[in-house]
mmCIF file of C-alpha atoms in Angstrom:
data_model
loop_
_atom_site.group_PDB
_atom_site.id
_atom_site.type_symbol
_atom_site.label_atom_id
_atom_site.label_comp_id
_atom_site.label_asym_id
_atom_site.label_seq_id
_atom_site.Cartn_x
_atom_site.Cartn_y
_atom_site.Cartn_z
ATOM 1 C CA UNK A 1 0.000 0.000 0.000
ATOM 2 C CA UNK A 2 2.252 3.094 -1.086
ATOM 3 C CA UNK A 3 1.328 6.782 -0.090
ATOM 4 C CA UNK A 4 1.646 9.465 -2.323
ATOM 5 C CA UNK A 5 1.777 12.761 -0.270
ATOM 6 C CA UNK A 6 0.078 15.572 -2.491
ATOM 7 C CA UNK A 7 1.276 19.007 -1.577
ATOM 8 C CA UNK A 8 -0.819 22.041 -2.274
ATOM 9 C CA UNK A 9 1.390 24.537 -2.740
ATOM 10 C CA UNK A 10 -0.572 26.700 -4.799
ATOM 11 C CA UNK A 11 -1.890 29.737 -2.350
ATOM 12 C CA UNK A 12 -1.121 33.049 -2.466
ATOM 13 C CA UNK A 13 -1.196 33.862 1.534
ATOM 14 C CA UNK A 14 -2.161 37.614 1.349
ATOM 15 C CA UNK A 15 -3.025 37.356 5.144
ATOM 16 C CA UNK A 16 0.673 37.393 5.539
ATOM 17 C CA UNK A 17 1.472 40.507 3.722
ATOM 18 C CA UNK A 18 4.082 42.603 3.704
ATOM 19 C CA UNK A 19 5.944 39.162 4.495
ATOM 20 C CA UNK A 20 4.111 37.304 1.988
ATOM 21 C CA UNK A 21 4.348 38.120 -1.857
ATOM 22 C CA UNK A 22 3.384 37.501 -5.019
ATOM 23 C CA UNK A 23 6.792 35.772 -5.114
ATOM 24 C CA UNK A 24 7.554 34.293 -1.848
ATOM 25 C CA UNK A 25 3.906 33.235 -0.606
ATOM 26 C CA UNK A 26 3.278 32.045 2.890
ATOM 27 C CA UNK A 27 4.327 28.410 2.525
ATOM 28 C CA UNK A 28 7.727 29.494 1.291
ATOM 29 C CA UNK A 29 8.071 31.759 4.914
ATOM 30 C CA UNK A 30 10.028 30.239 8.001
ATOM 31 C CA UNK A 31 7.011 30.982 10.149
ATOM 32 C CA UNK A 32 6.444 28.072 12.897
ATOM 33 C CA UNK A 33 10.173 27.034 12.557
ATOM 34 C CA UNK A 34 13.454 28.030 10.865
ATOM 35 C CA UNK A 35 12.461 26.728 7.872
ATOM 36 C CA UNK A 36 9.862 26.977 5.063
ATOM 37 C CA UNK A 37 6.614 25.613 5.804
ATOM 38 C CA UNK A 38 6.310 23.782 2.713
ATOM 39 C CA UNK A 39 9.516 22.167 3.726
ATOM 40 C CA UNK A 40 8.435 21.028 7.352
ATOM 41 C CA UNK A 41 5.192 19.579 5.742
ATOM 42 C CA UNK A 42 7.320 17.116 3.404
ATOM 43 C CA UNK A 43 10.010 16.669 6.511
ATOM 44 C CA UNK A 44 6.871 15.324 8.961
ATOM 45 C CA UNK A 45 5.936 12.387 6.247
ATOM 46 C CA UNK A 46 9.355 11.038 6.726
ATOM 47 C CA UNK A 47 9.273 7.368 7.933
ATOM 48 C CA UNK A 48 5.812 7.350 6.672
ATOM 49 C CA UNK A 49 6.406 8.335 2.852
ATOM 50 C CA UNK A 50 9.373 8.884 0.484
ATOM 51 C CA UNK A 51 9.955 12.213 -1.471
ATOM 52 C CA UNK A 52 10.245 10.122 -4.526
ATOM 53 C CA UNK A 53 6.449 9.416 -3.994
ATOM 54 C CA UNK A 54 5.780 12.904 -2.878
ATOM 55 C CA UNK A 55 4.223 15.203 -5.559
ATOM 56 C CA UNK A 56 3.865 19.020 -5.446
ATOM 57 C CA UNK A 57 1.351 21.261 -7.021
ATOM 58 C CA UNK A 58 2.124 24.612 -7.619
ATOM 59 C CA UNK A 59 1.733 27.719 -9.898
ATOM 60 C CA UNK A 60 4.646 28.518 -12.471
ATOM 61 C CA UNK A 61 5.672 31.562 -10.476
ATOM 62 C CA UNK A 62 6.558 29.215 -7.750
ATOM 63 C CA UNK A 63 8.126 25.762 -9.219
ATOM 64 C CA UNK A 64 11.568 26.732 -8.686
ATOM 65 C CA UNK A 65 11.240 27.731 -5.221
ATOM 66 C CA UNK A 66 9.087 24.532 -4.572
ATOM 67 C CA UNK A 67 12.164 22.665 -6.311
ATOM 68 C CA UNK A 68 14.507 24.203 -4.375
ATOM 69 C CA UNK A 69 12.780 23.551 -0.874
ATOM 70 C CA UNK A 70 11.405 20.179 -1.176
ATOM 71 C CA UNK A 71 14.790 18.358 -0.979
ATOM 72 C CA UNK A 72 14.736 14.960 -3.633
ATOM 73 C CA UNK A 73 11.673 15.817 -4.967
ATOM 74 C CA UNK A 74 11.539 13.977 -8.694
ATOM 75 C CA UNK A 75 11.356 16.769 -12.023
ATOM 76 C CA UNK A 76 8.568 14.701 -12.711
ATOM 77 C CA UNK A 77 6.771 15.121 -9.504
ATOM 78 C CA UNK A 78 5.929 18.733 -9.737
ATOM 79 C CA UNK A 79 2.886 19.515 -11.262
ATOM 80 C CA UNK A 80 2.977 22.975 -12.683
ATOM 81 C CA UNK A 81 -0.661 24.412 -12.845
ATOM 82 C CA UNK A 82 -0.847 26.529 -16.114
ATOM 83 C CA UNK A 83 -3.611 28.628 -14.142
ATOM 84 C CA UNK A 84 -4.939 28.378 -10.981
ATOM 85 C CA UNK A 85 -8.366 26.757 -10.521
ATOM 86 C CA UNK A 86 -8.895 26.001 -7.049
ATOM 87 C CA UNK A 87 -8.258 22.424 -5.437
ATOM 88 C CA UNK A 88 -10.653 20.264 -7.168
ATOM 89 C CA UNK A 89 -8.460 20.733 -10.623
ATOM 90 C CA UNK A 90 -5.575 20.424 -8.868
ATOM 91 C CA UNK A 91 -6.040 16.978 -6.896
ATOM 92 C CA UNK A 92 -7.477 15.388 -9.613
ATOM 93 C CA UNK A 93 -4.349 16.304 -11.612
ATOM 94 C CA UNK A 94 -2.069 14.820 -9.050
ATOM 95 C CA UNK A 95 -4.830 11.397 -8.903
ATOM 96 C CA UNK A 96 -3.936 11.067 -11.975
ATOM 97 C CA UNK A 97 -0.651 11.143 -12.308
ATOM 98 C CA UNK A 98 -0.746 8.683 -9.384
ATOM 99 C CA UNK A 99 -3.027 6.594 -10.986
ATOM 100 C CA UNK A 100 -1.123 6.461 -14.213
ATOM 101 C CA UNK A 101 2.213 5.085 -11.777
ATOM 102 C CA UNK A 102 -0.169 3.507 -9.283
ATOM 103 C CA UNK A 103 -4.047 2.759 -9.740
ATOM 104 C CA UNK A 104 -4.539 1.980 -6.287
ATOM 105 C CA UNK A 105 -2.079 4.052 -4.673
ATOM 106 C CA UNK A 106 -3.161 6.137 -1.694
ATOM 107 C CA UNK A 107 -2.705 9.923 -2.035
ATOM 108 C CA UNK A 108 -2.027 12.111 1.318
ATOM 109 C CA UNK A 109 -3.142 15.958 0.111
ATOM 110 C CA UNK A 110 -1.599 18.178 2.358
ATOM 111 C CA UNK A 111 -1.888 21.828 2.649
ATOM 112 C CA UNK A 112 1.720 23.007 2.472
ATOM 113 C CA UNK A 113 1.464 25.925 4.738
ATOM 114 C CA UNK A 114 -0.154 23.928 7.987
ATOM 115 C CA UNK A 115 2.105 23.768 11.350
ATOM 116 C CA UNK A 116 1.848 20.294 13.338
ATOM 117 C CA UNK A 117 3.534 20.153 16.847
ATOM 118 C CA UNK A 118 3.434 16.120 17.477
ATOM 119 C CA UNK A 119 4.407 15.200 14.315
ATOM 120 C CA UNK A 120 4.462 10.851 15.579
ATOM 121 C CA UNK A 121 0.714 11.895 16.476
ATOM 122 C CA UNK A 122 0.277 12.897 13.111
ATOM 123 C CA UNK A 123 1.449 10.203 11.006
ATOM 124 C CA UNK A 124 0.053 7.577 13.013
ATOM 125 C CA UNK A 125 -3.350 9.602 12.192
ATOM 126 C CA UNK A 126 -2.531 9.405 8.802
ATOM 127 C CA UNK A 127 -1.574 5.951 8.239
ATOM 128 C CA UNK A 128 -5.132 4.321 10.383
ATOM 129 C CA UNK A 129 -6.175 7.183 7.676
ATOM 130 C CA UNK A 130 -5.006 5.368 4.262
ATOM 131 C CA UNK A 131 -5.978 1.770 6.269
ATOM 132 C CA UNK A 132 -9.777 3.100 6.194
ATOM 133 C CA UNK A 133 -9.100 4.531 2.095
ATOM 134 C CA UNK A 134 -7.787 1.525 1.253
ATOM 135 C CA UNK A 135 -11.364 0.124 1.485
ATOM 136 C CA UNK A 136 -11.905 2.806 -0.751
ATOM 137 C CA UNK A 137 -13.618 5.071 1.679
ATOM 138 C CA UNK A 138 -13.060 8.884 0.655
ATOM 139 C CA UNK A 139 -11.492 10.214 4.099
ATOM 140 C CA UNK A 140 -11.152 13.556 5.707
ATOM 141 C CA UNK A 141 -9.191 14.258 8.841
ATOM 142 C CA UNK A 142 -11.279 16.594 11.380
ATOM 143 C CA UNK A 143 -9.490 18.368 14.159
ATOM 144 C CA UNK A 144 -10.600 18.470 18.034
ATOM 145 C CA UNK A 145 -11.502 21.865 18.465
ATOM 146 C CA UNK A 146 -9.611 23.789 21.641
ATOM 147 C CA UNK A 147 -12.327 26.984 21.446
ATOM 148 C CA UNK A 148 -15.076 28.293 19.479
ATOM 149 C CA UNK A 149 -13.194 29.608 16.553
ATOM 150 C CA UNK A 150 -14.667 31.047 13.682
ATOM 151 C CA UNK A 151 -11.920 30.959 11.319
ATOM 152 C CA UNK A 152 -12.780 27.676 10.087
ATOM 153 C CA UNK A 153 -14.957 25.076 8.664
ATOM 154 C CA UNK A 154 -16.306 22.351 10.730
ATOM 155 C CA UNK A 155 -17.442 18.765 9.955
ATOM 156 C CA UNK A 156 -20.548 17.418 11.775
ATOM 157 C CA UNK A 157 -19.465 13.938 12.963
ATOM 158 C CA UNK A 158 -22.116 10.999 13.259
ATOM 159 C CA UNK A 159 -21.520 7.099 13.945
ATOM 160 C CA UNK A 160 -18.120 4.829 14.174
ATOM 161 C CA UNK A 161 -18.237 3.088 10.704
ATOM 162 C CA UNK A 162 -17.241 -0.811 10.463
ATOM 163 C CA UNK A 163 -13.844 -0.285 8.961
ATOM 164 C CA UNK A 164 -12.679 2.691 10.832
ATOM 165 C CA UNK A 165 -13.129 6.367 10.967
ATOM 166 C CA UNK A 166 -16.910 8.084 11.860
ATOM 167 C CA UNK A 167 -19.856 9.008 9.582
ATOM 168 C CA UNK A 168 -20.008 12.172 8.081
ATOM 169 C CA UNK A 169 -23.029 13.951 8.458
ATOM 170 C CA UNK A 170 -22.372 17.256 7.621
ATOM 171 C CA UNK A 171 -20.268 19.798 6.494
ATOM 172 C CA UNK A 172 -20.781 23.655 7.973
ATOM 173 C CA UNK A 173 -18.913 27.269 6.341
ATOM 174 C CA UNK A 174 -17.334 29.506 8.832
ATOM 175 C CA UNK A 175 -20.076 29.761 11.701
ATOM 176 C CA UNK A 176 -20.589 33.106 13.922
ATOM 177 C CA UNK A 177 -19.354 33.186 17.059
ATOM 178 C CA UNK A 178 -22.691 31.765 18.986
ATOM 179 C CA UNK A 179 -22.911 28.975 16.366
ATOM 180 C CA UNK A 180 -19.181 28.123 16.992
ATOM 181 C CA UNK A 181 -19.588 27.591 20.792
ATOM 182 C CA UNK A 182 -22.871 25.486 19.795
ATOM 183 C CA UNK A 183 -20.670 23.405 18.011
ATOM 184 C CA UNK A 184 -17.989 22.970 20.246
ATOM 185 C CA UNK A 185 -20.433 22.171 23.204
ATOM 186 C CA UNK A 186 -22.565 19.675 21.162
ATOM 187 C CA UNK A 187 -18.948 17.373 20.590
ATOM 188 C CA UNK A 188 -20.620 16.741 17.293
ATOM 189 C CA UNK A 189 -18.332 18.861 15.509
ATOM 190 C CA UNK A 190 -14.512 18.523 14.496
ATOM 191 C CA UNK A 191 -12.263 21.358 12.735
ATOM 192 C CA UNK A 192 -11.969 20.972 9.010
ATOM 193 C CA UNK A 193 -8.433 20.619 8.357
ATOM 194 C CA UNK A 194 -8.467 20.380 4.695
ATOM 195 C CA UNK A 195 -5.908 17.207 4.816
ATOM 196 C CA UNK A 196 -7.786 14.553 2.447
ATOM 197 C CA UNK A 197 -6.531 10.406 1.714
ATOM 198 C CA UNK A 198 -8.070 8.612 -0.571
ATOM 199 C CA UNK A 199 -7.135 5.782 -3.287
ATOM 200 C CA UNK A 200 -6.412 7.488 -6.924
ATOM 201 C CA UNK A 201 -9.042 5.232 -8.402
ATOM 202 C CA UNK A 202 -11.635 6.166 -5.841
ATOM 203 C CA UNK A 203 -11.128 9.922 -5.720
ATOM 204 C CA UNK A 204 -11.443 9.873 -9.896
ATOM 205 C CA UNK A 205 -14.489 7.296 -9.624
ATOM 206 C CA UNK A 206 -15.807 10.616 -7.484
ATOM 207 C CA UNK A 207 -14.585 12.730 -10.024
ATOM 208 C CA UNK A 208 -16.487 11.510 -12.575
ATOM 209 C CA UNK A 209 -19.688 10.837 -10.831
ATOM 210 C CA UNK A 210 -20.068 14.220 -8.773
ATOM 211 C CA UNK A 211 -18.338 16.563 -11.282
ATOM 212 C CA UNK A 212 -19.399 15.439 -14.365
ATOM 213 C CA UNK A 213 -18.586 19.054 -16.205
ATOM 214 C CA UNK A 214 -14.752 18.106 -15.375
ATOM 215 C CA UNK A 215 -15.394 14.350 -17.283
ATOM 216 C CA UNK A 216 -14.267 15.428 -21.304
ATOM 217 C CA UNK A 217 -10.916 17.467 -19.612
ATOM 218 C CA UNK A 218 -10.381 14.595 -17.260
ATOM 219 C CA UNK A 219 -10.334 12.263 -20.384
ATOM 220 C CA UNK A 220 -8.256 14.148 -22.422
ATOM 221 C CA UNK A 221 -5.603 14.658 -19.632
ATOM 222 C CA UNK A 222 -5.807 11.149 -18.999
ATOM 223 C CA UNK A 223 -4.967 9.775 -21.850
ATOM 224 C CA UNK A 224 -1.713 12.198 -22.221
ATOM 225 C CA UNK A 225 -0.106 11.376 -18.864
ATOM 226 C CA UNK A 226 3.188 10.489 -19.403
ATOM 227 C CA UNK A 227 3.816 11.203 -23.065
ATOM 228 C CA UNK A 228 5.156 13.993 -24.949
ATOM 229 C CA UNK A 229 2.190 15.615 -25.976
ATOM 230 C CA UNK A 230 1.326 15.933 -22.095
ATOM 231 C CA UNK A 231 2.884 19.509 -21.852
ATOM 232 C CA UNK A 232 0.857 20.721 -24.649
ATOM 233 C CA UNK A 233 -2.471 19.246 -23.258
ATOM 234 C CA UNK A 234 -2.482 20.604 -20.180
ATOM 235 C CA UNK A 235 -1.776 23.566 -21.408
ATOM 236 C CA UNK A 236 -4.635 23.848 -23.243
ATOM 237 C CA UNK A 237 -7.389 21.954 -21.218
ATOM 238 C CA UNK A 238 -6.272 22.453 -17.131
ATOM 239 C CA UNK A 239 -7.436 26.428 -17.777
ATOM 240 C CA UNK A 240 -10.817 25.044 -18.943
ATOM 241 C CA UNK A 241 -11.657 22.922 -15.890
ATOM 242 C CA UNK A 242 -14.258 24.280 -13.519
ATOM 243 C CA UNK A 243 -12.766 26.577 -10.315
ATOM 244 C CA UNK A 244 -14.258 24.643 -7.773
ATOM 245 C CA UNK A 245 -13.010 23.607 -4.393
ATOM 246 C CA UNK A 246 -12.877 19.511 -3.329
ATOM 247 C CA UNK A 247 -14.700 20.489 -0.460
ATOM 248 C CA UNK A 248 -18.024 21.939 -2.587
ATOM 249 C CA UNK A 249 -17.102 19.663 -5.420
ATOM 250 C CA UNK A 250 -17.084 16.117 -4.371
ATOM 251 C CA UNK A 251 -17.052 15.833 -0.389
ATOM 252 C CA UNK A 252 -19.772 17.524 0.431
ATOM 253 C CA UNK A 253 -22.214 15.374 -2.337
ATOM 254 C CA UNK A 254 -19.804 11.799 -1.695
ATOM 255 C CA UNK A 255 -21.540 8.959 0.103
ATOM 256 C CA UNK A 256 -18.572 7.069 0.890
ATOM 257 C CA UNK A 257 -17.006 9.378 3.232
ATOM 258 C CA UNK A 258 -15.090 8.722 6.121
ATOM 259 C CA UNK A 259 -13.559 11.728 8.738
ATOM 260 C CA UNK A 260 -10.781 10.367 11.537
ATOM 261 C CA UNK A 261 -10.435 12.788 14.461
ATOM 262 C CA UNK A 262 -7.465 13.848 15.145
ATOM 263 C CA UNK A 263 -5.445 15.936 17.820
ATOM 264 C CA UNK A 264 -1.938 16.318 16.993
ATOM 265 C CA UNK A 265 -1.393 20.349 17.750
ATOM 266 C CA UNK A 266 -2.676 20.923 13.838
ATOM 267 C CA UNK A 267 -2.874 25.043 13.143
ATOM 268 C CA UNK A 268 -3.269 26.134 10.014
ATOM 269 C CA UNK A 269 -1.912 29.439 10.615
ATOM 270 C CA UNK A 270 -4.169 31.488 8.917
ATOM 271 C CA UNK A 271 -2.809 34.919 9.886
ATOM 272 C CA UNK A 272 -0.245 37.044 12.012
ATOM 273 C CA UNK A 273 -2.534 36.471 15.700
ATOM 274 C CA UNK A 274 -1.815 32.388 14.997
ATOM 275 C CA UNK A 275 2.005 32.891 15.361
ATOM 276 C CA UNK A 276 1.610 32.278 19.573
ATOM 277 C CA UNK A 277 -0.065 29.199 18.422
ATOM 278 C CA UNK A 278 3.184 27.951 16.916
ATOM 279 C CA UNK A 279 6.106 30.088 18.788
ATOM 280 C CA UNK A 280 7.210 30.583 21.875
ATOM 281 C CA UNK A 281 5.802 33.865 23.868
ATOM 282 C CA UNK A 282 8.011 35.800 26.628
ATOM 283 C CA UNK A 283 6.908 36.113 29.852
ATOM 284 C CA UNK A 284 4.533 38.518 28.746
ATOM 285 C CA UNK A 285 2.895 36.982 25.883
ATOM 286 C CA UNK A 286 4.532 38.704 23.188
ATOM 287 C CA UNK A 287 5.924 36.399 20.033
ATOM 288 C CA UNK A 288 8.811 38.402 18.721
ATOM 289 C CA UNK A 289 11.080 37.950 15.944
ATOM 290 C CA UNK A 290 14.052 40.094 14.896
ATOM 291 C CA UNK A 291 17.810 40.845 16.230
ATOM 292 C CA UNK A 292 16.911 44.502 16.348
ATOM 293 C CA UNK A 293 13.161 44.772 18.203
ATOM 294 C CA UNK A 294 12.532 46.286 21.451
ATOM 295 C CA UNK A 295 9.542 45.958 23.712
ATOM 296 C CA UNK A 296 8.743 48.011 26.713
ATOM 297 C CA UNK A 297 5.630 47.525 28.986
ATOM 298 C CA UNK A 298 4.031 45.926 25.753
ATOM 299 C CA UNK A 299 1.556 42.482 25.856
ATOM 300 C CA UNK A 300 0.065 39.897 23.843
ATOM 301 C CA UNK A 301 1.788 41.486 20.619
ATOM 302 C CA UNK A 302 3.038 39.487 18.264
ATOM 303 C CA UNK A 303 6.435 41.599 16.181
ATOM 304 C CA UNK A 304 8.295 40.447 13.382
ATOM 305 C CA UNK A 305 11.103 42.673 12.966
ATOM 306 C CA UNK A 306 13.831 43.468 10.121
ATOM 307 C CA UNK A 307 17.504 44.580 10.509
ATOM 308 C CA UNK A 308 16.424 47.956 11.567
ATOM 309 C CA UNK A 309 15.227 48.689 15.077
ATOM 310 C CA UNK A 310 11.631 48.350 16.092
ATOM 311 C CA UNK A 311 10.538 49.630 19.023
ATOM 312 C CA UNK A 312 7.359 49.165 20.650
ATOM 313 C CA UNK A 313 6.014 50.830 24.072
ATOM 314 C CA UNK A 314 2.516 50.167 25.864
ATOM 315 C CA UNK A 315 0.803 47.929 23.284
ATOM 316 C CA UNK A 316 -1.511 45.143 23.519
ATOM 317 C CA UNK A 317 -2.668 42.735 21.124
ATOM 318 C CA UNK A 318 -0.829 44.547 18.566
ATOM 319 C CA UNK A 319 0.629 43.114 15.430
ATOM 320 C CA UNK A 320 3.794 45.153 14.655
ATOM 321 C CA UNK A 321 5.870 43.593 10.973
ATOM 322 C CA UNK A 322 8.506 45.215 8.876
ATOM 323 C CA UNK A 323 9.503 43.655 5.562
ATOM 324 C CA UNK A 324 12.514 46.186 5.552
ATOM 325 C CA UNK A 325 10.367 47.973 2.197
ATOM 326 C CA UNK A 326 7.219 48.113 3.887
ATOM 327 C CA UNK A 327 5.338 48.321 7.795
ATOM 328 C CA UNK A 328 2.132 46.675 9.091
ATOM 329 C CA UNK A 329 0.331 47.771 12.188
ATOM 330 C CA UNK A 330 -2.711 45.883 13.183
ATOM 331 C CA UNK A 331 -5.080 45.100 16.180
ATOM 332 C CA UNK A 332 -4.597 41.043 16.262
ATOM 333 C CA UNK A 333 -8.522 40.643 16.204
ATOM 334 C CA UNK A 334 -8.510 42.318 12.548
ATOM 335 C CA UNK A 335 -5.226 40.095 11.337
ATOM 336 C CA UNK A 336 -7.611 38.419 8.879
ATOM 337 C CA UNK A 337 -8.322 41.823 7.189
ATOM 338 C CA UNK A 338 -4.519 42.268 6.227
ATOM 339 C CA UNK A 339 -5.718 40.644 2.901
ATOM 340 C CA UNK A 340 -7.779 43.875 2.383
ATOM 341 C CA UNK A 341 -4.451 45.549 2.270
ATOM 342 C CA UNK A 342 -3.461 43.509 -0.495
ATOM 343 C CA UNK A 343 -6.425 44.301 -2.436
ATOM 344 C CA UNK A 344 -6.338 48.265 -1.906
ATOM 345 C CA UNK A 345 -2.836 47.848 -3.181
ATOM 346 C CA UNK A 346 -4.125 45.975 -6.512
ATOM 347 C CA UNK A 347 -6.287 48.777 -6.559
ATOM 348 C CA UNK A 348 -3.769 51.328 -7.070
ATOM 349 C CA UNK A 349 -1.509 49.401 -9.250
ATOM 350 C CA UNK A 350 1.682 49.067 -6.184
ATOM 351 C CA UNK A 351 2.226 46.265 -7.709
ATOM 352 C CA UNK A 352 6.114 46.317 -6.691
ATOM 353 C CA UNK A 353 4.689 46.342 -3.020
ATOM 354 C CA UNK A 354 2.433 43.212 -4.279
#
């Protein structure tokens, strides 16, 4: 039974800006650790999968860099998306490249910008995960939730199923606050993690059976895996697929789902207030990065400095980062509207800011 780690590579991670560019997106930034996201995502699968059955998906912008980071990784196990369209497209290219190699070969589709702190948690999670797949059960890994949080989806859990894993019975968009704690009280509800395994067969049986509008592009990439004219095809039928997300596209209409629970210190650190999720705080709260920052009488803030000094006096719950070409200052209950920045910057064409 091999695994065939899938990393999505692909986002743009605007909640990260000025940090984050157009060039160097979040999963390329040393956030949780001193090194790349993307490249403590492939590290955590080792003893559990090989690079050489690892594949990336990525934009062109970023193949290089995704080259460069991900150690081993086969030429032939990057897939370059000519456009982006969302994660449906994209998994069902790397299912069938795995397919092609492996019909029933298990695929592990990792976000590549996720932070795990008990990594032997987390791959013990994932292999009882490709046991229940290998039955051919399409299965999603939902996350213990620590707090009402709003930030993400949740998956409505029902009964133990015979060959592992629990019944899904539901899956829910970002609640409000009230609905959150509703959740989290019931224990009904798990955090959607967005970490998939399935068998390659399976997941393009679901393919073709819940996205039907994807069949005559599936076909045609199909049939050019792994010959010369592949390049060419992909080309000209990947930026014709439907933008839809795996979630919406198949999970949500499958019956032959399966979600594990999980609890391994999973954070998908979705902005700059999640930093104190995944580093250590001073005495007084504050996550700080930076030879040349200085805080006085300041809590809960997290800073991110460059080589200049940064100084800081009296804050709380502040998010202080310099890029060294540009500064962001912002409350750390509005870090999920840095992406706003981003987009008033579109707006005025700063695109060397971008």
């Amino acid at each position: 039974m091999a695994l065939h780690p899938v990393i999505m590579a692909g986002g743009s991670g605007t909640r990260f800006w000025p940090l984050s560019r157009k060039a160097r997106p979040k999963q390329f930034l040393p956030l949780a650790s001193k090194s790349p996201l993307i490249t403590d995502t492939v590290s955590r699968l080792k003893g559990l999968a090989s690079v050489k059955d690892t594949l990336v998906v990525c934009g062109p912008v970023h193949a290089k860099q995704a080259m460069r980071l991900v150690k081993g990784l086969p030429k032939g196990n990057l897939l370059v998306e000519p456009v982006a369209r969302n994660t449906a497209p994209a998994i069902a290219l790397a299912a069938l490249t795995v397919a092609a190699r492996d019909p029933e070969g298990i695929l592990v589709v990792l976000p590549s910008d996720h932070h795990v702190a008990d990594t032997k948690g987390f791959r013990q999670t994932l292999a009882e995960a490709a046991r229940v797949a290998a039955g051919g059960h399409l299965v999603t890994l939902g996350i213990k939730p620590h707090r009402a949080e709003t930030g993400y989806g949740y998956i409505q859990v029902g009964e133990a199923l015979p060959d592992g894993g629990r019944q899904v019975k539901a899956f829910r968009e970002k609640p409000d606050p009230e609905t959150a704690q509703r959740y989290v009280t019931s224990g009904e509800y798990l955090w959607n993690a967005g970490i998939f395994v399935f068998r390659a067969d399976a997941i393009l049986a679901a393919f073709a059976e819940h996205m039907p509008e994807m069949g005559k592009g599936l076909k045609a990439l199909r049939e050019a895996v792994g010959k010369r004219t592949w390049a060419g095809v992909l080309k000209r039928v990947f930026p014709k697929l439907p933008s839809v997300s795996i979630d919406y596209g198949v999970m949500e209409k499958a019956k032959n789902l399966a979600v594990l629970p999980g609890d391994f210190g999973w954070s998908d650190v979705g902005s700059f207030a999640a930093l104190p999720e995944v580093r250590p705080a001073d005495a007084h709260g504050n996550v700080v990065s930076g030879p040349e920052a200085v805080l006085v009488d300041c809590k809960g803030c997290v800073v991110v400095g460059d080589k200049r000094p940064l100084a800081l006096v009296g804050l709380t719950d502040m998010v202080v980062v310099d890029s060294g070409d540009a500064l962001l200052v912002v409350p750390k209950d509005k870090s999920q509207d840095v992406r706003k920045v981003v987009e008033a910057l579109k707006a005025r064409k700063r695109e060397k800011f971008l």
